[in-house]
Tab-separated table of C-alpha atoms in Angstrom:
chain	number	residue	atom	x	y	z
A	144	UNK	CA	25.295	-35.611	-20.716
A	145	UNK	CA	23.130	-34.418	-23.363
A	146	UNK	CA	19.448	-33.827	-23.152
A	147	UNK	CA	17.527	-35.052	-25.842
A	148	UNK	CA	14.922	-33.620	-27.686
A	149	UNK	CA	12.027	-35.153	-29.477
A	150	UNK	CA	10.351	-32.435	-31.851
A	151	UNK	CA	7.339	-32.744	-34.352
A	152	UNK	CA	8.220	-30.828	-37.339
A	153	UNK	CA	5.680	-31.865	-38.982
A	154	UNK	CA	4.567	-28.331	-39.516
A	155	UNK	CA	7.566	-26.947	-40.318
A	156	UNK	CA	6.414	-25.486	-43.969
A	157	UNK	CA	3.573	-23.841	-42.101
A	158	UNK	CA	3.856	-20.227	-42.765
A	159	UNK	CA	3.573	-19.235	-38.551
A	160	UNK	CA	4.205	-22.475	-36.679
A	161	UNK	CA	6.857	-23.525	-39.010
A	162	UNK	CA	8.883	-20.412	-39.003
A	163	UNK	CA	8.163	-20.944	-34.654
A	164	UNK	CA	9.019	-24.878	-35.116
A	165	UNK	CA	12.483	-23.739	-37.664
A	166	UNK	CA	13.673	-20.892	-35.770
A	167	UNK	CA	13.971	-23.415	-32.250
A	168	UNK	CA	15.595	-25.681	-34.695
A	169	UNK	CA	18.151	-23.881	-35.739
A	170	UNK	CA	19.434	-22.912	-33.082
A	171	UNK	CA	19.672	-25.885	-30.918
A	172	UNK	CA	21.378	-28.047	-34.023
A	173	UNK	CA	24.295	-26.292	-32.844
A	174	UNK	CA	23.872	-26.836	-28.838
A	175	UNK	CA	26.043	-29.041	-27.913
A	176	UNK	CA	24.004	-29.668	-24.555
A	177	UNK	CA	21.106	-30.775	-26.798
A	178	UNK	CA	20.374	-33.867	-28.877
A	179	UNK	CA	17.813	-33.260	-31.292
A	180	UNK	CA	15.588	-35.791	-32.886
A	181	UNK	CA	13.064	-34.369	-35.529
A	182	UNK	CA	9.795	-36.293	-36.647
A	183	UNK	CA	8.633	-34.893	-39.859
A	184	UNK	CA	9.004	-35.288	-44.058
A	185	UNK	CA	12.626	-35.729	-44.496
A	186	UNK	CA	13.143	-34.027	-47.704
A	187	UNK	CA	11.415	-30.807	-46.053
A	188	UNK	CA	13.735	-30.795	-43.106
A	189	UNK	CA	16.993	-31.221	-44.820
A	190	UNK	CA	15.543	-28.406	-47.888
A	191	UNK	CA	14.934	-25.960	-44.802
A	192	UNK	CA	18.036	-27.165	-42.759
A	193	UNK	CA	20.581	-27.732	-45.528
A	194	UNK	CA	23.717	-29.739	-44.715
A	195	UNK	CA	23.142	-29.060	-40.949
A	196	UNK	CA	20.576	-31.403	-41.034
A	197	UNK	CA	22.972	-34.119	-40.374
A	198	UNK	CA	23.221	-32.788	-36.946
A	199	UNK	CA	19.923	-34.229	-36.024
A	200	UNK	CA	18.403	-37.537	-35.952
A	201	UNK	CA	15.548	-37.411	-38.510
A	202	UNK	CA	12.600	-39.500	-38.212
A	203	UNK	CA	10.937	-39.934	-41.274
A	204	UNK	CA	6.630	-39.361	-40.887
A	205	UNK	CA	4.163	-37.988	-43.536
A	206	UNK	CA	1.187	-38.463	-41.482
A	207	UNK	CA	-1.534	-35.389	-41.815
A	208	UNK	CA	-2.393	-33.147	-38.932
A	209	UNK	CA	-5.727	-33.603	-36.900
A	210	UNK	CA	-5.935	-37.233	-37.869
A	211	UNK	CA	-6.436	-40.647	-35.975
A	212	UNK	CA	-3.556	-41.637	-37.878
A	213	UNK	CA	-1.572	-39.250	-36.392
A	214	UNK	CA	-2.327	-39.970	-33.516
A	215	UNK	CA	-1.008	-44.238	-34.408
A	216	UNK	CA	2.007	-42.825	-35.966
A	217	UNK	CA	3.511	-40.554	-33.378
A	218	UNK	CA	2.793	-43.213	-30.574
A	219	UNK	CA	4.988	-45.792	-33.106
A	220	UNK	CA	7.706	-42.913	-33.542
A	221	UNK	CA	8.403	-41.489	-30.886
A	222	UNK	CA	11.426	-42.983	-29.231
A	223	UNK	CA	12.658	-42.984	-25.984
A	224	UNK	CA	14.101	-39.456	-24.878
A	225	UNK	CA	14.532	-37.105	-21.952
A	226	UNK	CA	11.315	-34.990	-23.381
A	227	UNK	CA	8.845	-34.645	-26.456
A	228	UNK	CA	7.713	-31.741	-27.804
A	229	UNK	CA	5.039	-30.829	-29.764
A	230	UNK	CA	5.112	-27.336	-30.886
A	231	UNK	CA	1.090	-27.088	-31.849
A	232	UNK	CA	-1.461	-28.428	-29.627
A	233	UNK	CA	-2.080	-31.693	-31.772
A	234	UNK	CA	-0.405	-33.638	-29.075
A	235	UNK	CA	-0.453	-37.570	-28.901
A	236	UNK	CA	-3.339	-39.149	-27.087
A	237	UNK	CA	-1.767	-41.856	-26.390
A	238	UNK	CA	1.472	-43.075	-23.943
A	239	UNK	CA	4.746	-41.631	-25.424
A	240	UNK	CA	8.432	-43.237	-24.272
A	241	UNK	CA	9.834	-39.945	-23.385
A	242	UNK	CA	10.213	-39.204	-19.746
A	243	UNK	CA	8.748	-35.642	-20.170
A	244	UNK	CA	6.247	-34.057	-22.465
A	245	UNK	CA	5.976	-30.130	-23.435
A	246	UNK	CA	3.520	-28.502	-25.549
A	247	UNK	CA	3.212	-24.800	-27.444
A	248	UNK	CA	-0.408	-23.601	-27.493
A	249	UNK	CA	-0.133	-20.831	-29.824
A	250	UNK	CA	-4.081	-19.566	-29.605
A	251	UNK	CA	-7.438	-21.158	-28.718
A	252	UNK	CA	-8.916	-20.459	-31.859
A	253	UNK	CA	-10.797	-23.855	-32.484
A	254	UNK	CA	-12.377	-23.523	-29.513
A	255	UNK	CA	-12.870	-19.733	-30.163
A	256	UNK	CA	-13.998	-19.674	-33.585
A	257	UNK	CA	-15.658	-23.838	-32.749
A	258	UNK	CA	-18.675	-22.852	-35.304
A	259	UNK	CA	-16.560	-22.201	-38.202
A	260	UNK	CA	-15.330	-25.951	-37.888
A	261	UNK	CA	-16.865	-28.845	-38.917
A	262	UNK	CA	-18.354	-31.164	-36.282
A	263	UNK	CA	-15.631	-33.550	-36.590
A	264	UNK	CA	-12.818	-30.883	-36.246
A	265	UNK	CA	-15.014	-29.793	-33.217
A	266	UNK	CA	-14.978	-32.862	-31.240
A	267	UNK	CA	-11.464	-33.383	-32.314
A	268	UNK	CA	-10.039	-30.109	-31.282
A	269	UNK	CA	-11.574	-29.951	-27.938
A	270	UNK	CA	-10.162	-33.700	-27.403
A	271	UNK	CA	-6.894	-32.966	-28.334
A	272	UNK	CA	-6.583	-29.670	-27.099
A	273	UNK	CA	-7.983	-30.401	-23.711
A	274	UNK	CA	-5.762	-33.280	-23.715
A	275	UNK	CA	-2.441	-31.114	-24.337
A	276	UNK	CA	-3.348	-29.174	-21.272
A	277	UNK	CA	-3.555	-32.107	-18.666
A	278	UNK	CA	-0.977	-34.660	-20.438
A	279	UNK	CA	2.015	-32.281	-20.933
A	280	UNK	CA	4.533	-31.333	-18.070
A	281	UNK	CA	4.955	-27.451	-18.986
A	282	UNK	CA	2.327	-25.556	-21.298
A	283	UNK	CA	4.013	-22.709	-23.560
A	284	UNK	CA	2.050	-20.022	-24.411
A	285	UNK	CA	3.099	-16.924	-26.916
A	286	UNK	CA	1.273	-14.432	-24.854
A	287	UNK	CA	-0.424	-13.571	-21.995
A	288	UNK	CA	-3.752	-13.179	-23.938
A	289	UNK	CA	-3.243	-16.898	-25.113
A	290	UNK	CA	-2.396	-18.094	-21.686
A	291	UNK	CA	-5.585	-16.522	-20.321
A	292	UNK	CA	-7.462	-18.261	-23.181
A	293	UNK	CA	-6.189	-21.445	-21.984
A	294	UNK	CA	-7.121	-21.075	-18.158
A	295	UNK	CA	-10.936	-19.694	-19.200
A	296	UNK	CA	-11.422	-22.405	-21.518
A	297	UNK	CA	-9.949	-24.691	-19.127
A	298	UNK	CA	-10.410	-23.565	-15.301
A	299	UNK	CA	-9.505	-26.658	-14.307
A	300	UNK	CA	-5.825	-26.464	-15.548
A	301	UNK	CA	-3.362	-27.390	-12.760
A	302	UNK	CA	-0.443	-26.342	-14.950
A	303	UNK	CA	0.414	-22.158	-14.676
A	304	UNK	CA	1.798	-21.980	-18.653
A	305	UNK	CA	4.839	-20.201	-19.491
A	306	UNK	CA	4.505	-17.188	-21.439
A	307	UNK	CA	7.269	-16.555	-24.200
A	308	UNK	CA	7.174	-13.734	-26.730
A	309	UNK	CA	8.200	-14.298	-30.120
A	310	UNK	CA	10.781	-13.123	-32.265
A	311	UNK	CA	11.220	-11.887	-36.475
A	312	UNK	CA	13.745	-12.438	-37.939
A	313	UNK	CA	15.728	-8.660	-38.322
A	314	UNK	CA	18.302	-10.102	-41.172
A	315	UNK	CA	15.095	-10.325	-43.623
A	316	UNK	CA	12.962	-8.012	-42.078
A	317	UNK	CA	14.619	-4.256	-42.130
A	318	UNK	CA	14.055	-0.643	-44.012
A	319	UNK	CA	15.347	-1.305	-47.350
A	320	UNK	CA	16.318	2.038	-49.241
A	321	UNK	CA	17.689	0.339	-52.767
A	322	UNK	CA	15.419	1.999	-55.194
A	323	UNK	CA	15.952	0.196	-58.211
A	324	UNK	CA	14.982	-3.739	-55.961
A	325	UNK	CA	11.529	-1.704	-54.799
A	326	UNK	CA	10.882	-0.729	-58.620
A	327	UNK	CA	11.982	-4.231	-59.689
A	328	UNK	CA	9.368	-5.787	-56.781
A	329	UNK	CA	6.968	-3.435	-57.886
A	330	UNK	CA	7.125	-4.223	-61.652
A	331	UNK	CA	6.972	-7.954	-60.313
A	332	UNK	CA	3.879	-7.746	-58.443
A	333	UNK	CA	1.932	-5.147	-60.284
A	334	UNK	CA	1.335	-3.043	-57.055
A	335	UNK	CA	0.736	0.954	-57.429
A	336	UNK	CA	2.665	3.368	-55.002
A	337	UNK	CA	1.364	4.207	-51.834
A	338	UNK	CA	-0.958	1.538	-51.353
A	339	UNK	CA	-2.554	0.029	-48.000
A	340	UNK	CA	-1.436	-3.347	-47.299
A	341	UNK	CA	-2.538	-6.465	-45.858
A	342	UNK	CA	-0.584	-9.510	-44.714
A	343	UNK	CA	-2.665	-13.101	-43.737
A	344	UNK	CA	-5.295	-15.706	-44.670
A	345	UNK	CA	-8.841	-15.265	-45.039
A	346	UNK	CA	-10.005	-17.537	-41.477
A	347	UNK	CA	-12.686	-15.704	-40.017
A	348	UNK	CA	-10.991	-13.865	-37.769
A	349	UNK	CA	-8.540	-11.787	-39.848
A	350	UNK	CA	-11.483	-9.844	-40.475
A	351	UNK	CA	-10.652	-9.142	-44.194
A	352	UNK	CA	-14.165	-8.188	-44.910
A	353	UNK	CA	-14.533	-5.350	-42.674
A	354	UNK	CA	-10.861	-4.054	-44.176
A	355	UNK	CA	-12.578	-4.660	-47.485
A	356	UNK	CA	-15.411	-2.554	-46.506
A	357	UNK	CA	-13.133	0.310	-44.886
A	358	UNK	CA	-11.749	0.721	-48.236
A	359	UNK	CA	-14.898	1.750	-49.715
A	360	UNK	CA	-15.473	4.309	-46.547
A	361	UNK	CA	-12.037	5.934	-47.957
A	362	UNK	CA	-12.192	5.855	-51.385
A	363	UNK	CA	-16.090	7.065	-51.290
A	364	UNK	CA	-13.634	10.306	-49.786
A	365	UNK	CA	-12.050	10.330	-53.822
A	366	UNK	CA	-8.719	9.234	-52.542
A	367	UNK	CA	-8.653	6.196	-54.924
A	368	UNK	CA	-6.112	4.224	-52.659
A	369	UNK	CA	-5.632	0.406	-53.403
A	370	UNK	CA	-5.343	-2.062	-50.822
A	371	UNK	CA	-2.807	-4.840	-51.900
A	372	UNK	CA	-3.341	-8.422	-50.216
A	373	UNK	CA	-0.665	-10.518	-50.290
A	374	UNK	CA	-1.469	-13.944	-51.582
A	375	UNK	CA	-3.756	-15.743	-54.276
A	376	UNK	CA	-7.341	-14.077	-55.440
A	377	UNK	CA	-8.617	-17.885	-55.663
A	378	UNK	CA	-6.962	-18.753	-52.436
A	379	UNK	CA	-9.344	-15.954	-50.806
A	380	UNK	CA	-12.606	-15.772	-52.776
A	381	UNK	CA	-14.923	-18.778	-52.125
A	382	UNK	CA	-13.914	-19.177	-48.778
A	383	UNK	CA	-15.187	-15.758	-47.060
A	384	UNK	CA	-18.999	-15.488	-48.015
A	385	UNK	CA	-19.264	-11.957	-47.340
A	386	UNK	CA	-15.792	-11.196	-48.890
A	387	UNK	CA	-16.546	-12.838	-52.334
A	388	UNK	CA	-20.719	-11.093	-52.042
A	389	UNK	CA	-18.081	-7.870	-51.490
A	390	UNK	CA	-15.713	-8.142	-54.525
A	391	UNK	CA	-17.877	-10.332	-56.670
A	392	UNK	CA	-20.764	-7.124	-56.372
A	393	UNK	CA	-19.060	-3.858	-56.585
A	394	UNK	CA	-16.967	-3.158	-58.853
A	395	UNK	CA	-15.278	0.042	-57.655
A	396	UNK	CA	-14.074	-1.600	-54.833
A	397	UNK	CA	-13.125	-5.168	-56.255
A	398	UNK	CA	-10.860	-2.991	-59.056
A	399	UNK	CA	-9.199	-1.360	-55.531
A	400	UNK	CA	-8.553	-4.903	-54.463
A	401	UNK	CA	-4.840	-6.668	-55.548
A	402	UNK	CA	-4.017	-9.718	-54.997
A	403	UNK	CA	-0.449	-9.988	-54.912
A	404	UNK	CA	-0.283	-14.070	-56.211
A	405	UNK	CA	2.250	-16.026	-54.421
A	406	UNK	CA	5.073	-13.433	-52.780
A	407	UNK	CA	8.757	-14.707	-52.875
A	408	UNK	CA	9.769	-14.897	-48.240
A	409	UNK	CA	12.858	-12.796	-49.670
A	410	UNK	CA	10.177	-10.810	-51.419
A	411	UNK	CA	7.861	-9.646	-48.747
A	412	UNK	CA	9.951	-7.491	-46.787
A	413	UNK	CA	9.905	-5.418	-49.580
A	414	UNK	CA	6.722	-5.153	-50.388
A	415	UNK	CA	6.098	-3.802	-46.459
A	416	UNK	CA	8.797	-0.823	-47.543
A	417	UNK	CA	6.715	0.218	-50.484
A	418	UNK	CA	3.352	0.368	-48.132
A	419	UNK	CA	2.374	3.428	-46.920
A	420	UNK	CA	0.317	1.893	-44.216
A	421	UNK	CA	0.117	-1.489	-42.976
A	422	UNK	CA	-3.315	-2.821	-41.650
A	423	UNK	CA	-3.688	-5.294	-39.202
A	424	UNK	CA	-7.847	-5.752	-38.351
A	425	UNK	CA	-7.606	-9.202	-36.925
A	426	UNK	CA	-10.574	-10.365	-34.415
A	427	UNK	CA	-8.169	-12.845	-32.700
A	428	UNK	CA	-4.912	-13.432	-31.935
A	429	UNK	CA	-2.180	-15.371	-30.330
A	430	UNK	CA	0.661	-13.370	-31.200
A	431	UNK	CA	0.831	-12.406	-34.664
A	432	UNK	CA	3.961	-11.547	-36.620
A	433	UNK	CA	2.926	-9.441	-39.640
A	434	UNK	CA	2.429	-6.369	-37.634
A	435	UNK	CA	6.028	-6.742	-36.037
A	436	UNK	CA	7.344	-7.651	-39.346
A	437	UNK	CA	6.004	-4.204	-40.884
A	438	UNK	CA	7.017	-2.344	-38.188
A	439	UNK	CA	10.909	-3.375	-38.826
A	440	UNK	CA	10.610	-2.194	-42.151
A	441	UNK	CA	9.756	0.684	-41.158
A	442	UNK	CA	5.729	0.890	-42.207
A	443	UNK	CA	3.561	2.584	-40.051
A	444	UNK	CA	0.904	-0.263	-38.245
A	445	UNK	CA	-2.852	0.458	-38.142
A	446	UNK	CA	-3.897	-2.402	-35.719
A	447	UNK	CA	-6.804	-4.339	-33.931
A	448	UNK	CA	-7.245	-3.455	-30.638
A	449	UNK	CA	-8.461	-6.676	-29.746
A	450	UNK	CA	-6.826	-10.500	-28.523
A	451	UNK	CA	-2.972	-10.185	-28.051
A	452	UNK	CA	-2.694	-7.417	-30.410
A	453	UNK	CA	-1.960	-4.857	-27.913
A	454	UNK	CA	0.107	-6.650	-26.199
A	455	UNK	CA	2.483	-7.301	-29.004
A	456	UNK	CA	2.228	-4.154	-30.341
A	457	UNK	CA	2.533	-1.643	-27.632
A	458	UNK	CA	2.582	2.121	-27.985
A	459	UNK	CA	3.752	1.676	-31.536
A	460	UNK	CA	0.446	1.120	-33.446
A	461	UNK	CA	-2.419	3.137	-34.240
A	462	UNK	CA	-5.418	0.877	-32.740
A	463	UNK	CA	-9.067	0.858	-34.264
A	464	UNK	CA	-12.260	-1.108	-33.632
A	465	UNK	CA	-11.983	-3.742	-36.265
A	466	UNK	CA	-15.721	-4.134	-35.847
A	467	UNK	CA	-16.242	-0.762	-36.975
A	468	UNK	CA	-14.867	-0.366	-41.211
A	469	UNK	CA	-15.593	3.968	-40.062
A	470	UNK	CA	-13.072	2.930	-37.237
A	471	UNK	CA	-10.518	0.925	-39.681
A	472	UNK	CA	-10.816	3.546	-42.244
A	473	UNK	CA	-10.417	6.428	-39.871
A	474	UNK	CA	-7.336	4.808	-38.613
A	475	UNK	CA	-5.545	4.472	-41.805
A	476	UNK	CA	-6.442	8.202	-43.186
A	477	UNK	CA	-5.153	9.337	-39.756
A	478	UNK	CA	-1.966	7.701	-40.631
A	479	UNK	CA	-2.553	8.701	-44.289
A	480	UNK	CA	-3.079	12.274	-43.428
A	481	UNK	CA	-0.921	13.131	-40.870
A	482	UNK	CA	3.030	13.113	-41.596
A	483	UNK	CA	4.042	13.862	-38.170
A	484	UNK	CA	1.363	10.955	-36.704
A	485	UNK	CA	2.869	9.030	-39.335
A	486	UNK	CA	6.620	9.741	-38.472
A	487	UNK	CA	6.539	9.007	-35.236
A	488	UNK	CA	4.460	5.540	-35.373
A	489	UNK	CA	7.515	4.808	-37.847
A	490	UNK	CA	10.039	5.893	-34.994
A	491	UNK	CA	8.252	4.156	-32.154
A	492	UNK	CA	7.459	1.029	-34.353
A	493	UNK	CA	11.314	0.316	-35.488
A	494	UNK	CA	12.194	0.426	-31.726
A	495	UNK	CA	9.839	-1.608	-30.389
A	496	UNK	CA	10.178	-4.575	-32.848
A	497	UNK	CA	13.930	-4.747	-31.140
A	498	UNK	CA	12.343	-6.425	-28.211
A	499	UNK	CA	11.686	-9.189	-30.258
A	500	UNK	CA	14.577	-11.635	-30.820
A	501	UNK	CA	14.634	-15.279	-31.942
A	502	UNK	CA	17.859	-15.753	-29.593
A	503	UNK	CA	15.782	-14.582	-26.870
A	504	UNK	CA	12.869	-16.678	-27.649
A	505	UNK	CA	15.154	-19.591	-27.916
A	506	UNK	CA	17.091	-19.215	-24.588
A	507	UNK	CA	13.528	-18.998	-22.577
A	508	UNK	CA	12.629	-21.891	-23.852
A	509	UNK	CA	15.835	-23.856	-23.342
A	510	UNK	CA	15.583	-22.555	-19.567
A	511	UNK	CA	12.048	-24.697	-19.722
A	512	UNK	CA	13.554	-27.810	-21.719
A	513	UNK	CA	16.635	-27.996	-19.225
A	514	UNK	CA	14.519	-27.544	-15.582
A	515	UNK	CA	11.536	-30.471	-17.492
A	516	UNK	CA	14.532	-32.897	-16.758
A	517	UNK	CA	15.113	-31.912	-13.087
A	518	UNK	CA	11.786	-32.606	-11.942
C-alpha cells in the first residue's frame, strides 16, 4: 500500500526552498511506494514538472505566504492522507485531516533577525513558527546549526529534529572549460575577467555592505578588481540603507560594483567558472548553497565563519570575520595572491561538494516519511 504524501509547493519558484521543495519532488513522482499530492499554482507545477506532473494529484491554491488566508485555505485543502508536509515553517494553525504532520525549518531567521520585520511579521512568525515546533510529528532541520537554533529559541521543544544536509545539483553545477560559452556569457553580462563574485539577496544578514566596503580596502591597494553581484541594481539599492549611502556616495567604488541583471539558472554556473574568487560574508545561515555551488565549479570560496557556514563548508573554504571588511578583504587577496593557496582550496573544494547529493538528501528523508506512518 502506498503512503501518501501531502506537500505545499507553494514555494516552489522560490529560488532556495523551491529548488529544496522541487528536488523532493522529483524524485518521489517516480516512487512507486509514494502517492504524492501537491498544493500549489498549477501552471507552476506542471512548467517545473513537465508531463510528469500527471503523476501527482495537484491541488490547485494561490494563496500568499504568511497570511490568515493561508492559514483558511490549507485547512480547506488539505485532504485526508497518511502525512502533510510543509517544507517551510508556515505550517497550518489549524486541525489538518492527515494522520501525521512533518515540517522543514530551514533557519530561525525571523526570530533572529525579529527587528528587521515589521510588527505584524513579528507576532506572526513567532506564532507560526513556535507552532511548527509543537504541532508537527518530526522537525527537519538542514543543519546542526539550525537545529540548535530551534532548541535555544525553543527549550521547551519535546521533539529532537532530524538533521539532513542538502544537496546541488552536479549536472548544472560543474567546471566548464568551453571557451567560446564563457566569452559568449561574458559578452552577455558585461562582466570583466577575474572579478570577485557574489551570489544572494540583500536581507540583512548576507552582509553585502561589509563585502561592499572590503572592496574599497582592496582596491585602495591599486588592484582595481570588480566585484560582480548577481541580480538587479534596483532589486538591491533602496532596500540596504548603508549599501545604497555606500554606492550612492563614492563613486570609485559604486563604478567597481556590477550588477549582473537577471542571470539565466543555466547561466550561473558559468558565471562561477569565470570568478576568480567567490565570496560568501553571510551573518546567518541555515545551510546555504551558493558556496557549494561555486565550489563544484571549481571557484575558490572565501567564506563567513559564522552560523552553519562552517559546517557546510568544511576544510575547503578560506574563512574571515565578516564583521571585519580588513578581514573579508584580506581573505580574498590571500586567495588572490597566492596560486598555490588558491590551487588547493580549488582541489579541496571540488571534493568536498561530492558529499552533497540530492539522492542522498532524498532517501533520508523518505527514511523519516516511511517510520511517521509506523508510529
Amino acid at each position: 500500500m502506498k503512503l501518501s504524501v501531502c506537500i505545499d509547493a507553494r514555494m516552489i519558484n522560490n529560488s532556495g526552498i523551491g529548488v529544496y521543495i522541487l528536488n523532493h519532488i522529483k524524485n518521489y513522482l517516480y516512487d512507486d511506494e509514494i502517492e504524492l499530492i501537491l498544493i500549489g499554482d498549477k501552471n507552476n507545477l506542471i512548467a517545473c514538472l513537465g508531463s510528469s506532473f500527471t503523476r501527482a494529484v495537484i491541488i490547485e491554491d494561490l494563496t500568499q505566504i504568511y497570511t490568515i488566508k493561508e492559514q483558511i485555505s490549507l485547512y480547506l485543502q488539505i485532504p485526508e492522507c497518511d502525512i502533510f508536509w510543509s517544507p517551510h515553517y508556515n505550517i497550518p494553525l489549524l486541525p489538518v485531516k492527515a494522520r501525521k504532520r512533518l515540517v522543514t525549518i530551514h533557519d530561525t531567521y525571523h526570530l533572529t533577525y525579529a527587528s528587521t520585520l515589521s510588527l505584524p511579521q513579528r507576532i506572526y512568525s513567532k506564532l507560526v513558527l513556535s507552532q511548527a515546533v509543537t504541532k508537527s510529528d518530526a522537525i527537519i532541520c538542514d543543519s546542526y546549526f539550525t537545529r540548535d537554533e530551534i532548541k535555544k529559541h525553543f527549550p521547551d521543544i519535546s521533539l529532537d529534529p532530524f538533521v539532513i544536509h542538502l544537496g546541488i545539483d552536479h549536472s548544472l553545477y560543474r567546471k566548464i572549460d568551453d571557451t567560446s560559452l564563457k566569452d559568449r556569457l561574458k559578452s552577455k553580462y558585461q562582466v570583466p575577467d577575474n572579478y570577485i563574485l557574489f551570489v544572494g539577496n540583500v536581507k540583512p544578514n548576507k552582509n553585502l555592505s561589509t563585502l561592499v566596503k572590503a572592496l574599497g580596502v582592496i582596491n585602495k591597494q591599486g588592484l582595481d578588481r570588480k566585484l560582480v553581484i548577481i541580480g538587479k541594481r534596483e532589486g538591491f539599492i533602496g532596500k540596504d540603507d548603508t549599501l545604497t549611502e555606500l554606492l550612492n556616495n563614492d563613486y570609485e567604488l559604486s563604478r567597481n560594483v556590477i550588477f549582473t541583471g537577471f542571470v539565466e539558472n543555466e547561466d550561473l554556473p558559468i558565471l562561477y567558472n569565470l570568478a576568480s574568487v567567490f565570496v560568501f560574508p553571510s551573518l546567518y545561515e541555515g545551510f546555504g548553497f551558493p558556496p557549494l555551488e561555486a565550489m563544484a565549479c571549481g571557484c575558490p570560496v572565501v567564506a563567513s565563519n559564522f552560523a552553519s557556514i562552517p559546517e557546510v563548508c568544511g576544510n575547503a573554504a578560506f574563512y574571515i570575520n565578516p564583521n571585519s571588511a580588513e578581514s573579508i578583504a584580506n581573505g580574498i587577496l590571500s586567495v588572490l595572491n597566492d596560486n598555490e593557496l588558491r590551487n588547493k582550496l580549488v582541489l579541496a573544494g571540488l571534493k568536498h561538494v561530492h558529499r552533497y547529493l540530492w539522492s542522498d538528501t532524498v532517501s533520508e528523508t523518505k527514511k523519516i516519511l516511511v517510520s511517521l506512518c509506523k508510529k
